[in-house]
Coordinates of C-alpha atoms in Angstrom, one line a residue:
M267 CA 61.3 109.2 108.6
L268 CA 64.9 110.3 108.0
Y269 CA 67.5 107.7 107.0
S270 CA 70.6 109.3 105.5
M271 CA 73.6 110.2 107.4
V272 CA 74.0 113.9 108.1
Q273 CA 77.0 115.5 106.5
S274 CA 78.9 118.6 107.2
T275 CA 78.0 121.3 104.4
S276 CA 81.7 122.2 104.4
Q277 CA 82.3 118.9 102.6
Y278 CA 80.0 119.9 99.8
S279 CA 81.6 120.4 96.5
L280 CA 81.4 124.0 95.3
S281 CA 81.5 123.1 91.7
M282 CA 78.4 122.1 90.0
P283 CA 78.4 118.8 88.3
R284 CA 76.6 118.7 84.8
W285 CA 73.7 116.7 86.2
A286 CA 73.0 119.5 88.7
L287 CA 72.4 121.9 85.7
L288 CA 69.3 119.8 85.0
Q289 CA 67.5 120.8 88.2
G290 CA 64.2 122.7 87.9
K291 CA 63.8 122.0 84.0
S292 CA 60.5 120.2 84.9
N293 CA 57.7 120.8 87.1
R294 CA 58.3 117.3 88.9
F295 CA 61.6 118.5 90.5
Q296 CA 60.3 120.4 93.5
P297 CA 57.6 117.9 94.3
M298 CA 59.8 114.9 94.2
K299 CA 62.3 116.6 96.3
K300 CA 59.9 117.4 99.0
K301 CA 59.0 113.6 98.9
F302 CA 62.5 112.5 98.9
V303 CA 63.4 114.9 101.8
E304 CA 61.0 112.9 104.1
I305 CA 62.9 109.8 103.4
S306 CA 66.6 110.9 103.3
G307 CA 66.6 114.3 105.1
E308 CA 67.2 117.9 103.7
E309 CA 71.0 118.2 104.0
V310 CA 71.9 115.5 101.6
F311 CA 70.3 117.4 98.8
L312 CA 72.5 120.4 99.3
N313 CA 75.3 118.2 98.0
F314 CA 75.1 118.0 94.1
N315 CA 77.4 114.9 94.3
S316 CA 75.3 112.9 96.9
P317 CA 73.9 109.6 95.8
Q318 CA 70.3 111.0 97.0
Y319 CA 70.7 114.2 94.8
R320 CA 71.9 112.4 91.6
A321 CA 68.8 109.9 92.2
L322 CA 66.4 113.0 92.5
V323 CA 67.8 114.6 89.1
F324 CA 67.3 111.2 87.5
L325 CA 63.6 110.7 88.5
A326 CA 62.7 114.4 88.0
E327 CA 64.6 115.1 85.0
Q328 CA 65.9 112.2 83.2
D329 CA 63.5 109.3 83.8
P330 CA 61.7 108.4 80.5
L331 CA 58.6 107.4 82.5
K332 CA 58.1 110.9 83.8
L333 CA 56.2 109.9 86.8
N334 CA 53.8 112.3 88.3
P335 CA 54.9 112.9 92.0
N336 CA 51.3 114.3 92.8
D337 CA 49.7 110.9 91.9
P338 CA 49.2 108.9 94.9
I339 CA 48.9 105.7 92.8
L340 CA 52.5 106.2 91.6
S341 CA 53.8 107.1 95.1
K342 CA 55.1 103.5 95.9
Q343 CA 56.7 103.1 92.3
I344 CA 58.4 106.5 92.7
T345 CA 59.9 105.7 96.2
Q346 CA 61.0 102.2 94.8
R347 CA 62.8 103.9 91.9
Y348 CA 64.3 106.3 94.1
V349 CA 65.7 103.7 96.6
L350 CA 67.1 101.8 93.6
S351 CA 68.7 104.8 92.2
V352 CA 70.2 106.0 95.5
L353 CA 71.7 102.2 95.8
Y354 CA 73.0 102.6 92.2
F355 CA 74.9 105.8 92.9
S356 CA 75.9 105.0 96.4
T357 CA 77.8 101.7 95.0
N358 CA 79.4 102.9 91.9
G359 CA 76.6 101.6 89.7
P360 CA 78.1 102.8 86.4
S361 CA 81.0 100.4 87.0
W362 CA 78.7 97.5 87.9
K363 CA 79.4 94.3 86.0
D364 CA 75.8 93.9 84.9
R365 CA 73.2 96.7 85.1
V366 CA 70.9 96.0 82.1
Y367 CA 67.6 98.3 82.2
W368 CA 69.0 100.2 85.4
L369 CA 68.0 103.9 85.2
T370 CA 66.1 103.5 82.0
G371 CA 62.3 103.7 81.2
Q372 CA 61.7 100.0 82.1
H373 CA 59.6 99.5 85.1
E374 CA 61.9 99.1 88.1
C375 CA 60.9 95.3 88.3
G376 CA 62.6 94.7 85.1
W377 CA 65.8 96.1 86.2
Q378 CA 68.5 93.3 86.2
Y379 CA 68.6 91.3 89.4
V380 CA 65.7 92.9 90.9
I381 CA 62.9 90.6 92.3
C382 CA 59.3 91.6 92.5
S383 CA 56.0 90.0 93.7
D384 CA 52.5 91.0 94.2
V385 CA 52.2 91.8 97.9
Q386 CA 48.8 91.6 99.8
E387 CA 49.6 94.2 102.4
Q388 CA 46.9 93.1 104.7
N389 CA 48.1 89.6 105.5
N390 CA 51.7 90.2 104.6
T391 CA 51.7 87.6 101.9
T392 CA 53.3 87.5 98.4
T393 CA 52.2 86.0 95.2
D394 CA 54.4 85.7 92.1
A395 CA 52.2 87.2 89.4
G396 CA 55.1 87.1 86.7
K397 CA 55.8 83.4 86.9
N398 CA 54.0 82.2 83.8
K399 CA 55.1 85.2 81.8
R400 CA 58.9 84.6 82.9
Q401 CA 58.4 80.9 81.9
K402 CA 57.2 81.9 78.4
V403 CA 59.9 84.3 77.6
G404 CA 62.6 82.4 79.4
L405 CA 63.9 85.3 81.6
I406 CA 66.6 84.5 84.2
G407 CA 67.5 87.1 86.9
D408 CA 69.6 85.4 89.6
K409 CA 73.3 85.7 90.2
F410 CA 74.9 82.9 91.9
N411 CA 76.2 83.2 95.3
P412 CA 78.0 80.1 96.7
E413 CA 76.2 80.7 100.2
N414 CA 73.0 80.0 98.2
M415 CA 73.8 76.5 97.2
D416 CA 71.8 74.9 99.9
D417 CA 68.9 77.1 100.1
D418 CA 65.7 77.1 98.5
F419 CA 64.4 80.3 96.6
S420 CA 61.3 78.9 94.8
D421 CA 58.9 81.2 96.6
F422 CA 60.8 84.3 95.0
A423 CA 60.3 85.6 91.7
D424 CA 63.2 86.6 89.4
S425 CA 63.6 89.8 87.5
D426 CA 60.8 90.6 85.1
L427 CA 60.4 93.2 82.5
G428 CA 57.6 95.7 83.2
L429 CA 55.1 93.6 84.8
G430 CA 53.0 96.6 85.9
K431 CA 53.1 99.6 88.3
G432 CA 51.6 97.8 91.1
R433 CA 54.8 95.6 91.4
T434 CA 56.5 95.5 94.8
I435 CA 60.3 94.8 95.1
T436 CA 60.8 91.9 97.5
G437 CA 64.5 91.0 96.4
L438 CA 67.9 92.2 95.2
K439 CA 70.3 89.7 94.0
L440 CA 73.5 91.5 93.4
F441 CA 76.2 89.0 94.2
D442 CA 79.5 89.6 92.6
N443 CA 78.4 92.6 90.6
G444 CA 81.3 95.1 91.2
L445 CA 79.3 97.1 94.0
A446 CA 81.8 99.3 95.9
G447 CA 81.2 102.1 98.4
N448 CA 80.8 102.8 102.0
S449 CA 78.4 100.1 103.0
L450 CA 74.8 100.5 101.8
P451 CA 72.4 103.4 101.8
L452 CA 69.7 103.6 104.6
E453 CA 67.1 104.4 102.2
L454 CA 66.8 100.4 101.6
V455 CA 64.4 100.3 104.6
E456 CA 61.9 101.9 102.5
L457 CA 61.6 98.6 100.6
K458 CA 59.7 97.3 103.6
Y459 CA 58.7 94.1 101.8
L460 CA 62.2 93.1 101.0
H461 CA 62.5 89.4 101.5
I462 CA 66.0 88.8 100.2
L463 CA 69.1 91.1 100.1
D464 CA 72.1 89.6 98.3
V465 CA 75.2 92.0 98.0
G466 CA 77.7 89.3 98.7
G467 CA 81.1 89.0 96.9
N468 CA 81.5 92.8 96.3
S469 CA 83.7 95.5 97.7
L470 CA 81.6 97.3 100.2
V471 CA 83.4 98.8 103.0
G472 CA 82.5 100.3 106.4
T473 CA 80.6 99.2 109.3
I474 CA 77.6 97.1 109.5
E475 CA 74.2 98.7 109.6
T476 CA 71.8 98.4 112.4
Y477 CA 68.9 99.4 110.1
F478 CA 68.4 96.0 108.9
S479 CA 66.3 95.3 111.9
Q480 CA 63.7 97.5 110.3
L481 CA 63.3 95.1 107.5
T482 CA 61.1 92.8 109.4
H483 CA 60.0 90.7 106.3
L484 CA 63.7 90.0 105.6
R485 CA 64.2 86.4 105.0
E486 CA 67.7 86.2 103.5
L487 CA 70.5 88.6 104.0
Y488 CA 73.8 88.0 102.4
L489 CA 76.7 90.5 103.2
N490 CA 79.4 87.9 102.9
K491 CA 82.7 88.4 100.9
N492 CA 83.0 92.1 101.3
E493 CA 85.4 94.3 103.3
L494 CA 82.9 95.3 106.2
H495 CA 84.1 95.7 109.8
G496 CA 83.0 96.6 113.0
K497 CA 81.2 94.8 116.0
I498 CA 78.3 92.8 115.5
D499 CA 75.6 93.2 118.0
A500 CA 71.8 92.4 119.0
N501 CA 70.6 95.8 117.4
M502 CA 71.3 94.5 113.9
T503 CA 69.1 91.2 114.3
R504 CA 66.4 92.6 116.7
G505 CA 63.0 91.7 115.3
L506 CA 64.0 89.6 112.4
T507 CA 61.8 86.6 113.3
K508 CA 61.2 85.8 109.8
L509 CA 64.9 85.7 108.8
K510 CA 66.1 82.3 107.4
V511 CA 69.6 83.0 106.0
L512 CA 72.2 85.3 107.8
S513 CA 75.5 85.3 105.6
L514 CA 78.2 87.7 107.0
G515 CA 81.2 85.4 106.3
H516 CA 84.5 86.6 104.9
N517 CA 84.5 90.1 106.3
F518 CA 86.4 91.6 109.2
F519 CA 83.6 91.8 111.9
T520 CA 84.7 91.8 115.5
G521 CA 82.7 91.2 118.7
K522 CA 81.1 88.3 120.3
V523 CA 78.4 85.9 118.9
D524 CA 76.2 86.1 121.9
N525 CA 72.7 84.8 122.8
L526 CA 71.3 88.2 122.5
F527 CA 72.5 88.4 118.7
L528 CA 70.6 85.2 118.0
R529 CA 67.7 85.6 120.4
D530 CA 65.0 86.9 117.9
L531 CA 66.3 84.6 114.8
T532 CA 63.7 82.0 115.8
S533 CA 63.3 80.9 112.0
L534 CA 67.1 80.8 111.2
E535 CA 68.2 78.0 109.0
N536 CA 71.6 79.0 107.7
L537 CA 74.1 80.8 109.9
S538 CA 77.3 81.9 108.1
L539 CA 79.8 83.9 110.2
E540 CA 83.0 82.3 109.0
Y541 CA 86.4 84.0 108.5
N542 CA 85.8 87.2 110.5
Q543 CA 87.6 88.1 113.7
L544 CA 84.8 87.1 116.1
S545 CA 85.7 86.0 119.7
G546 CA 84.0 84.4 122.7
I547 CA 82.3 81.1 123.1
I548 CA 79.9 79.3 120.8
P549 CA 76.6 80.5 122.2
T550 CA 74.5 78.0 123.9
V551 CA 71.3 79.4 122.4
L552 CA 72.1 77.7 119.2
G553 CA 70.9 74.4 120.6
S554 CA 67.5 75.8 120.8
M555 CA 67.1 77.0 117.3
K556 CA 65.4 73.7 115.9
S557 CA 65.3 75.1 112.3
L558 CA 69.1 75.4 111.9
Q559 CA 70.5 73.3 108.9
H560 CA 73.8 75.1 108.5
I561 CA 76.0 76.5 111.3
R562 CA 79.3 78.2 109.8
L563 CA 81.6 79.7 112.4
G564 CA 85.0 78.6 111.3
G565 CA 87.9 80.9 110.7
N566 CA 87.4 83.0 113.9
S567 CA 88.7 83.1 117.4
L568 CA 86.1 81.2 119.3
H569 CA 87.3 79.4 122.4
G570 CA 86.1 77.0 125.0
K571 CA 84.3 73.6 124.4
I572 CA 81.6 72.5 122.1
P573 CA 78.5 73.3 124.1
L574 CA 76.3 70.5 125.3
S575 CA 73.2 72.2 123.5
L576 CA 74.7 71.4 120.2
E577 CA 75.0 67.7 120.8
N578 CA 71.4 66.7 120.9
N579 CA 69.0 69.5 120.1
L580 CA 69.3 70.1 116.4
P581 CA 67.4 67.6 114.3
N582 CA 67.9 69.3 110.9
L583 CA 71.4 70.2 111.1
Q584 CA 73.3 69.2 108.0
R585 CA 76.5 71.5 108.2
L586 CA 78.6 72.4 111.3
W587 CA 81.7 74.2 110.4
L588 CA 83.7 75.1 113.7
Q589 CA 87.1 74.8 112.1
E590 CA 90.2 77.1 112.6
N591 CA 89.2 78.6 115.9
K592 CA 90.7 78.1 119.3
L593 CA 88.2 75.5 120.7
T594 CA 89.4 72.9 123.2
G595 CA 88.4 69.7 125.2
T596 CA 87.4 66.4 123.6
I597 CA 85.3 65.9 120.6
P598 CA 82.0 64.4 121.9
S599 CA 80.8 61.2 120.1
S600 CA 77.3 62.3 120.8
I601 CA 77.9 65.2 118.3
F602 CA 77.8 62.5 115.6
C603 CA 75.0 60.2 116.7
D604 CA 72.5 62.8 117.8
A605 CA 72.7 64.4 114.4
S606 CA 73.1 61.1 112.5
S607 CA 70.1 61.3 110.5
T608 CA 70.9 64.6 108.8
L609 CA 74.6 65.7 109.1
V610 CA 76.3 66.0 105.8
D611 CA 79.6 68.0 106.6
L612 CA 81.3 68.3 109.9
R613 CA 84.5 70.4 110.2
L614 CA 86.5 70.5 113.3
Q615 CA 89.9 71.0 111.8
N616 CA 92.6 73.4 113.2
N617 CA 91.6 73.8 116.7
S618 CA 93.0 72.3 120.0
F619 CA 90.9 69.4 120.6
V620 CA 92.4 66.6 122.7
G621 CA 91.6 62.9 123.3
D622 CA 90.9 60.1 121.1
V623 CA 89.0 59.9 117.8
P624 CA 85.5 59.4 118.8
D625 CA 84.3 55.9 118.9
V626 CA 81.1 56.4 117.0
D627 CA 78.5 53.9 117.9
C628 CA 75.7 54.7 115.1
T629 CA 75.5 54.8 111.5
M630 CA 75.7 58.2 109.9
E631 CA 73.9 57.6 106.6
K632 CA 74.5 61.0 105.1
L633 CA 77.7 62.3 106.3
E634 CA 79.9 63.0 103.4
L635 CA 82.7 65.2 104.8
L636 CA 84.5 64.5 108.2
S637 CA 87.6 66.7 109.2
M638 CA 89.2 66.6 112.4
A639 CA 92.6 67.4 111.1
S640 CA 95.3 69.5 112.8
N641 CA 94.4 69.1 116.3
D642 CA 96.0 67.0 119.3
L643 CA 94.1 63.7 118.9
K644 CA 96.2 60.7 120.2
G645 CA 95.7 57.0 120.3
S646 CA 94.1 54.8 117.5
I647 CA 91.6 55.0 114.9
P648 CA 88.8 52.6 115.8
N649 CA 88.7 49.4 113.6
D650 CA 85.3 49.8 112.5
F651 CA 85.6 53.5 112.1
G652 CA 84.6 53.5 108.4
D653 CA 81.7 51.2 108.7
H654 CA 79.6 54.0 110.4
F655 CA 79.8 56.4 107.5
P656 CA 78.6 54.6 104.4
S657 CA 78.4 57.9 102.4
L658 CA 81.6 59.3 103.3
K659 CA 83.5 61.1 100.5
E660 CA 86.4 62.9 102.4
L661 CA 88.1 62.0 105.6
H662 CA 90.7 64.5 107.0
L663 CA 92.6 63.2 110.0
Y664 CA 96.1 64.7 109.1
D665 CA 98.4 66.4 111.6
N666 CA 97.4 64.7 114.9
Q667 CA 99.3 62.2 117.0
L668 CA 97.6 59.2 116.0
T669 CA 99.7 55.9 116.5
S670 CA 97.6 52.9 115.3
T671 CA 97.8 51.0 112.0
I672 CA 95.4 52.1 109.3
P673 CA 92.1 50.1 109.7
P674 CA 90.9 48.9 106.3
S675 CA 87.4 49.9 107.2
I676 CA 88.4 53.5 106.4
F677 CA 88.3 52.8 102.7
K678 CA 84.8 50.8 102.7
P679 CA 82.6 53.9 101.7
A680 CA 81.7 53.5 98.1
N681 CA 81.8 57.2 97.2
L682 CA 85.1 57.8 99.0
T683 CA 87.3 60.4 97.2
A684 CA 89.9 61.7 99.8
V685 CA 91.7 59.9 102.7
L686 CA 94.1 62.4 104.2
L687 CA 96.0 60.7 107.2
G688 CA 99.4 62.5 106.9
M689 CA 101.6 63.9 109.7
N690 CA 100.7 61.6 112.3
K691 CA 102.6 58.3 113.8
L692 CA 100.6 55.7 112.0
T693 CA 102.5 52.2 111.7
G694 CA 102.1 49.1 109.8
T695 CA 102.4 48.3 106.1
L696 CA 100.2 48.9 103.2
N697 CA 98.6 45.9 101.2
F698 CA 96.2 45.6 98.5
N699 CA 93.3 44.3 100.4
M700 CA 92.8 47.6 102.0
F701 CA 92.1 49.3 98.9
Q702 CA 89.9 46.7 96.9
E703 CA 86.7 48.8 97.4
A704 CA 88.3 52.2 97.0
N705 CA 87.4 52.5 93.2
N706 CA 86.7 56.2 93.6
L707 CA 89.4 57.5 95.6
V708 CA 91.3 60.2 94.1
Y709 CA 93.5 61.7 96.9
L710 CA 95.6 59.3 99.3
Y711 CA 97.9 61.1 101.7
L712 CA 99.9 59.1 104.1
N713 CA 103.0 61.3 104.3
A714 CA 104.8 61.7 107.6
N715 CA 104.0 58.6 109.3
D716 CA 105.9 55.6 110.5
L717 CA 104.9 53.2 107.9
V718 CA 107.2 50.4 106.9
G719 CA 107.7 47.6 104.5
T720 CA 107.7 47.4 100.7
L721 CA 105.2 49.0 98.2
D722 CA 105.0 45.7 96.2
D723 CA 101.8 44.5 97.8
F724 CA 100.2 47.9 97.7
A725 CA 100.9 48.2 94.1
R726 CA 98.8 45.1 93.3
A727 CA 95.6 47.1 94.4
E728 CA 93.2 46.9 91.5
G729 CA 90.7 49.3 92.9
L730 CA 92.5 52.6 92.6
L731 CA 91.6 53.3 89.0
S732 CA 90.8 56.9 89.9
L733 CA 93.8 57.7 92.1
K734 CA 95.3 60.9 91.1
K735 CA 97.4 62.0 93.9
L736 CA 99.6 59.6 96.2
R737 CA 101.7 61.1 98.9
L738 CA 104.0 58.7 100.9
E739 CA 106.9 60.9 101.6
Y740 CA 108.6 60.9 105.1
N741 CA 108.2 57.2 105.9
S742 CA 110.1 54.2 106.0
F743 CA 109.2 52.4 103.1
S744 CA 112.0 50.1 101.5
G745 CA 113.0 48.1 98.4
T746 CA 112.1 48.7 94.8
I747 CA 109.6 51.1 93.6
P748 CA 107.1 48.8 91.6
K749 CA 104.9 49.6 88.8
L750 CA 102.1 51.7 89.9
E751 CA 99.3 50.5 87.6
F752 CA 97.0 53.5 88.6
P753 CA 96.0 55.0 85.2
S754 CA 94.9 58.3 86.5
L755 CA 98.0 59.1 88.7
E756 CA 99.1 62.7 88.3
L757 CA 101.2 63.1 91.5
F758 CA 103.5 60.7 93.3
Y759 CA 105.7 61.9 96.1
A760 CA 108.0 59.4 98.0
Y761 CA 110.8 61.6 98.9
N762 CA 112.5 61.0 102.2
N763 CA 112.2 57.4 102.2
S764 CA 115.8 56.6 102.8
L765 CA 115.4 52.8 102.2
L766 CA 113.9 53.0 98.6
T767 CA 116.9 52.0 96.4
S768 CA 115.8 51.1 92.8
G769 CA 112.8 50.9 90.5
L770 CA 112.7 54.4 89.0
E771 CA 112.4 52.8 85.5
N772 CA 109.3 51.2 86.7
L773 CA 107.5 54.6 86.9
S774 CA 107.9 55.1 83.0
S775 CA 104.5 53.5 82.5
S776 CA 102.8 56.1 84.7
V777 CA 102.1 58.3 81.6
A778 CA 99.6 60.6 83.3
L779 CA 102.3 61.8 85.9
K780 CA 102.8 65.4 86.2
K781 CA 104.7 65.8 89.6
L782 CA 107.3 63.2 90.6
K783 CA 109.2 63.7 93.8
L784 CA 111.8 61.2 94.9
S785 CA 114.6 63.2 96.5
N786 CA 116.6 62.1 99.5
C787 CA 116.0 58.4 99.0
S788 CA 118.8 55.8 98.3
L789 CA 118.1 55.4 94.4
A790 CA 121.1 53.9 92.7
G791 CA 122.0 53.4 89.0
E792 CA 121.7 55.5 86.0
L793 CA 118.9 57.7 85.1
P794 CA 116.5 55.6 83.0
T795 CA 116.1 56.9 79.5
A796 CA 112.4 55.6 79.7
L797 CA 111.5 58.4 81.9
G798 CA 111.5 60.6 78.8
S799 CA 108.0 58.8 77.9
L800 CA 106.5 60.9 80.9
T801 CA 105.5 63.7 78.4
N802 CA 102.8 65.3 80.9
L803 CA 105.6 65.8 83.6
E804 CA 105.8 69.3 85.1
V805 CA 107.9 68.7 88.0
L806 CA 110.8 66.0 88.5
Q807 CA 112.8 65.9 91.6
L808 CA 115.5 63.2 92.0
N809 CA 118.0 65.3 94.0
W810 CA 120.0 63.9 96.8
N811 CA 120.0 60.1 95.7
Q812 CA 123.0 57.9 94.4
L813 CA 122.2 58.2 90.7
T814 CA 125.1 58.0 88.3
G815 CA 125.7 58.3 84.5
T816 CA 124.7 61.3 82.4
V817 CA 121.5 63.1 81.8
P818 CA 119.7 61.3 78.9
S819 CA 118.8 63.2 75.9
E820 CA 115.7 61.3 75.9
F821 CA 114.6 64.0 78.5
Q822 CA 114.1 66.4 75.5
E823 CA 110.7 64.7 75.1
L824 CA 109.5 66.1 78.5
T825 CA 108.1 69.3 76.8
A826 CA 105.7 70.1 79.8
L827 CA 108.5 70.1 82.4
E828 CA 109.0 73.1 84.4
E829 CA 111.2 72.0 87.3
L830 CA 114.1 69.4 87.2
R831 CA 116.2 68.8 90.3
L832 CA 119.1 66.4 89.9
D833 CA 121.7 68.0 92.4
G834 CA 123.2 65.7 95.3
N835 CA 123.9 62.7 92.9
D836 CA 126.9 61.3 91.2
L837 CA 126.0 62.3 87.7
S838 CA 128.6 63.4 85.1
G839 CA 129.0 64.7 81.5
A840 CA 127.3 67.6 79.7
V841 CA 123.8 68.3 79.8
P842 CA 122.6 67.5 76.1
F843 CA 121.8 70.5 74.0
E844 CA 118.3 69.0 73.3
V845 CA 117.6 69.1 77.0
C846 CA 118.6 72.7 77.5
S847 CA 116.4 73.7 74.7
L848 CA 113.4 72.9 77.1
R849 CA 114.1 76.2 78.8
L850 CA 113.2 75.1 82.3
S851 CA 112.1 77.6 84.9
T852 CA 114.2 75.6 87.5
F853 CA 117.0 73.4 86.6
V854 CA 119.4 72.4 89.4
S855 CA 122.5 70.2 89.1
D856 CA 125.9 69.6 90.4
C857 CA 127.6 72.0 88.1
K858 CA 129.4 74.4 90.4
G859 CA 133.1 75.0 90.2
E860 CA 135.9 73.5 87.9
W861 CA 135.8 70.2 89.5
S862 CA 132.1 69.7 89.4
G863 CA 130.6 66.5 87.6
V864 CA 128.1 67.9 85.5
A865 CA 128.5 70.7 82.6
C866 CA 125.5 72.6 82.3
S867 CA 125.0 75.7 80.4
C868 CA 121.2 76.0 81.0
C869 CA 120.8 75.2 84.6
T870 CA 119.3 77.9 86.6
E871 CA 121.4 76.8 89.9
C872 CA 124.5 75.1 90.2
L873 CA 125.5 73.4 93.6

């Protein structure tokens, strides 16, 4: 059968490359060419620069194995070496990151990232004859693809070094290996027992190939993170009933993910189509694919509602990513409880969902990440919300229109690391009792709400030992900034709280701080010299307050500082030479004009 694309002979190079000079040097050239013409067609061999011709020259003239093309016992091995050689030359093999033993005298099963198994062709089973040998010599042939992190590859053999001429290629793992070129050669269909093909994370371009449907033993296909484009359709997936993983994410594919595209994928466990340019609605057939564990459809232009078929028919579902689409309607509470025993990661952010935060009436023991941010949700957060997610690590509800107080139950999960509630209309105060069980909380974002009161009671919280990033800006907090006894705190934003009036000196004990932004408050008094003890500080913004006095020379101790903003205050005097020696990339003060209060020879901007 002919697989290679026919090219116009007018495009062929008239100059003869050096490898073409080797043709006919051995008596293997013509028999091999005849064999490969049956695979790739005749025209490609008229082009001395074609990957097929270069592969022919290697096999016939340069291969140290000097395989006899007339020996039927060697036919499969010759074909395998030919296909791999075509792949190598088609994807700029000489520039790959790793290519140990490729195009050498090693058995092709020893070429780096090639997986081989013993195939029993009558019953289409595979056994790993090289497992003990690999364990003995400690060979490792995998490349890590992030899409593989949830999948079990224990039934596949890693690359081995020359385990015999009867070995059959069942996998290629070339993730992030520098492959470049116009998609993949069609000769790959000759590897008819290919189980896994991973060429993700490379620079492949062109349209998606429909010949994958001929690889009927394919179980895992990774084309993610390339530059592939064109429409996806049912011709690509027809007959792939054994496929467990289909990863096409982070490309430029268009078209609709319809029922026909998924119809034959009856064994599918992982569907990853995220961050393409796909349109249409979420296909209803997904609800009948009982083996599905991961659905990643985020970052497309899907519209419509979450189909009812997803709500109660997927008993093994662990990850559901629908974020960054154009989905509408309410978020059904049944999407939580009907998958309560298995769901780990639910992402619904950046859509147009409306209504209330779902009032969950079950316990989701395994849910670790829940994101409903950047929608149009209104109303209150249920008081017992956190009680239903004992394993929760991250809660994202920012950028909605929520109006309730913050229920303390949110902070109950023992492994909680992130609570992001910013950009809502949440009300009330913060008190230490809310955070007594938040021992692992790292990120607390409450910015841009309607929170009020002082921060004194919040500062008494003893459980926030892991807190690194605290964002309270754009609220209505008042009074004095208290000592924040959070030893890990690296970021504190409280700017645009116009009723905060003092307490700047209390932050001198937060020695881990790297970023401190307190602009546009009502802070008064002199700049505390004690701030010079914050030697890890990289960003200090105190602009648009009511600070007086001079810039302390103690600021010279801020050797990590990159940005200092002091404009919009009532400071006076000259900036000390020692502070100027810090050579800040950004230093803004009120130093413009003859009557300015500050004399600054090293400011990058004077206002």
